Amino acid sequence: MPLFSFEGVSPTVHPDAWIAPTATLIGAVTVEKDVSIWYGAVIRADFGRIVIREGANIQDNSVVHVNDGVCEIGRNVTVGHMCLVHDCTVGEQALIGNGATVLDQARIGERALIAAGSTVTPNTVVPPEVIAMGSPAKKFVPLSDSARGWVEHNAAVYQQLARRHADGIEPLDG
């Protein structure tokens, strides 16, 4: 896995986390137990710190970056495919939908769902257990039954899938 020290500060990865061989972690990144970071993801902590809490997953081609503070991805959070998560706090078991953007100093509540393609602008507070949608994400509605299912089960699905990838991928020559 591509891990890079930056100015003497190196990522810390729990032995029970899974980092795809094409993901990149740079600098002051902390990855806790049962986290998965997927193919092409970039986690770059060169100004401040990034903490990815137990059971979270950062999916393919997503980017997490931080300014001079701490960007925290909570326990069992899902950051979907091709998301930008920048210098913010994402509460426990929240789900950031595919292609969504969460910007500086935003706070995503526990078990909230950021709809695919939405943009959470700087300093926005998304309450717990809502769907935030739009660009900018200004419309907040209660979680539907379907959305609640995604929020409740997605992290466990990705924890299991990460174990399969850890045991089942092999590079091919050619």
Coordinates of C-alpha atoms in Angstrom, one line a residue:
M1 CA 0.0 0.0 0.0
P2 CA 1.4 3.4 -0.9
L3 CA 2.1 5.2 2.4
F4 CA 4.1 8.4 2.4
S5 CA 5.8 10.3 5.2
F6 CA 5.5 14.1 4.9
E7 CA 8.0 16.2 6.7
G8 CA 8.7 13.3 9.1
V9 CA 5.1 12.5 9.8
S10 CA 3.8 9.1 8.7
P11 CA 0.4 7.5 8.4
T12 CA -0.6 5.1 11.2
V13 CA -2.7 2.2 10.1
H14 CA -4.3 -0.4 12.4
P15 CA -3.3 -3.9 11.4
D16 CA -6.9 -4.9 11.0
A17 CA -7.6 -2.1 8.5
W18 CA -7.5 -2.8 4.7
I19 CA -5.9 -0.4 2.3
A20 CA -6.2 -1.1 -1.4
P21 CA -2.9 -1.4 -3.1
T22 CA -3.7 1.7 -5.3
A23 CA -4.9 4.0 -2.4
T24 CA -2.5 6.6 -1.2
L25 CA -2.1 7.9 2.4
I26 CA 0.2 10.9 3.1
G27 CA 1.3 12.4 6.3
A28 CA -0.7 12.7 9.6
V29 CA -3.4 10.1 8.8
T30 CA -4.7 7.8 11.5
V31 CA -6.7 4.7 10.3
E32 CA -8.4 2.7 13.0
K33 CA -9.5 -1.0 13.2
D34 CA -11.7 -2.4 10.4
V35 CA -11.4 0.7 8.2
S36 CA -11.3 0.1 4.4
I37 CA -9.8 2.5 2.0
W38 CA -10.5 1.6 -1.6
Y39 CA -8.8 1.7 -5.0
G40 CA -7.6 5.1 -6.1
A41 CA -8.6 6.9 -2.9
V42 CA -6.2 9.7 -1.7
I43 CA -6.0 10.6 2.0
R44 CA -3.6 13.6 2.3
A45 CA -2.8 15.1 5.6
D46 CA -0.1 17.6 4.9
F47 CA -1.5 20.7 6.8
G48 CA -3.4 19.1 9.6
R49 CA -4.5 15.6 10.8
I50 CA -7.0 13.2 9.3
V51 CA -8.6 10.6 11.6
I52 CA -10.7 7.7 10.1
R53 CA -12.5 6.0 12.9
E54 CA -13.2 2.3 13.4
G55 CA -15.3 0.6 10.7
A56 CA -15.4 3.5 8.3
N57 CA -14.9 3.0 4.5
I58 CA -13.5 5.5 2.0
Q59 CA -14.6 4.2 -1.4
D60 CA -12.9 4.3 -4.8
N61 CA -11.4 7.5 -6.1
S62 CA -12.5 9.6 -3.2
V63 CA -10.3 12.3 -1.7
V64 CA -10.0 13.4 1.9
H65 CA -7.9 16.5 2.7
V66 CA -7.5 18.8 5.7
N67 CA -6.4 22.4 6.3
D68 CA -4.6 23.2 9.6
G69 CA -7.1 21.4 11.9
V70 CA -8.4 17.9 12.2
C71 CA -10.7 16.2 9.6
E72 CA -12.5 13.4 11.3
I73 CA -14.5 10.6 9.7
G74 CA -16.6 8.9 12.4
R75 CA -17.1 5.3 13.3
N76 CA -18.8 3.2 10.6
V77 CA -19.1 6.1 8.1
T78 CA -19.3 5.4 4.4
V79 CA -17.7 7.9 2.0
G80 CA -19.0 6.7 -1.4
H81 CA -17.3 6.6 -4.7
M82 CA -15.6 9.8 -6.1
C83 CA -16.4 12.0 -3.1
L84 CA -14.4 15.0 -1.9
V85 CA -14.3 15.4 1.9
H86 CA -12.4 18.5 2.8
D87 CA -11.5 19.7 6.3
C88 CA -14.8 18.7 8.0
T89 CA -16.3 16.4 10.6
V90 CA -18.5 13.5 9.6
G91 CA -20.5 11.9 12.4
E92 CA -20.8 8.3 13.3
Q93 CA -22.5 6.0 10.7
A94 CA -23.2 8.9 8.3
L95 CA -23.2 8.1 4.6
I96 CA -21.7 10.4 2.0
G97 CA -23.3 9.5 -1.3
N98 CA -21.4 8.9 -4.6
G99 CA -19.9 12.1 -6.1
A100 CA -20.8 14.3 -3.1
T101 CA -18.7 17.1 -1.8
V102 CA -18.4 18.1 1.9
L103 CA -16.4 21.3 2.4
D104 CA -14.5 23.2 5.1
Q105 CA -15.7 23.1 8.6
A106 CA -19.0 21.4 7.7
R107 CA -20.4 19.1 10.4
I108 CA -22.4 16.1 9.3
G109 CA -24.6 14.6 12.0
E110 CA -24.7 11.0 13.1
R111 CA -26.5 8.7 10.7
A112 CA -27.1 11.5 8.2
L113 CA -27.1 10.8 4.5
I114 CA -25.6 13.2 2.0
A115 CA -27.4 12.5 -1.3
A116 CA -25.3 11.5 -4.3
G117 CA -23.9 14.5 -6.1
S118 CA -24.8 17.0 -3.4
T119 CA -22.5 19.8 -2.2
V120 CA -22.3 20.6 1.5
T121 CA -20.9 24.1 1.6
P122 CA -18.4 25.5 4.2
N123 CA -19.7 25.8 7.8
T124 CA -22.9 24.0 7.1
V125 CA -24.3 21.9 9.9
V126 CA -26.3 18.8 8.7
P127 CA -28.5 17.5 11.6
P128 CA -28.5 13.8 12.6
E129 CA -30.7 11.3 10.8
V130 CA -31.7 13.4 7.8
I131 CA -31.0 13.3 4.0
A132 CA -29.3 16.4 2.8
M133 CA -29.6 17.1 -0.9
G134 CA -28.9 19.7 -3.5
S135 CA -26.0 21.7 -4.6
P136 CA -25.7 23.5 -2.3
A137 CA -27.3 21.0 0.1
K138 CA -30.0 23.1 1.7
K139 CA -32.9 20.7 1.7
F140 CA -33.0 18.4 4.7
V141 CA -35.7 15.7 5.0
P142 CA -36.1 12.8 7.5
L143 CA -34.5 9.5 6.5
S144 CA -36.8 7.3 4.4
D145 CA -37.0 3.6 5.3
S146 CA -34.8 2.9 2.2
A147 CA -32.2 5.5 3.2
R148 CA -32.2 4.3 6.8
G149 CA -31.4 0.8 5.5
W150 CA -28.3 2.1 3.6
V151 CA -27.2 4.1 6.6
E152 CA -27.6 1.2 9.0
H153 CA -26.0 -1.6 6.9
N154 CA -23.5 -0.1 4.4
A155 CA -20.5 -0.1 6.8
A156 CA -20.9 -3.7 7.7
V157 CA -21.2 -4.7 4.0
Y158 CA -18.0 -2.9 3.3
Q159 CA -16.2 -4.4 6.3
Q160 CA -17.0 -7.8 4.9
L161 CA -16.1 -6.9 1.4
A162 CA -12.7 -5.5 2.5
R163 CA -11.9 -8.9 4.1
R164 CA -12.8 -10.6 0.8
H165 CA -10.5 -8.2 -1.0
A166 CA -7.7 -8.7 1.5
D167 CA -7.8 -12.4 1.0
G168 CA -8.8 -12.5 -2.7
I169 CA -7.0 -10.0 -4.9
E170 CA -3.8 -10.9 -6.7
P171 CA -1.8 -8.8 -9.1
L172 CA -1.5 -10.2 -12.6
D173 CA 1.6 -10.1 -14.7
G174 CA 1.3 -8.5 -18.0

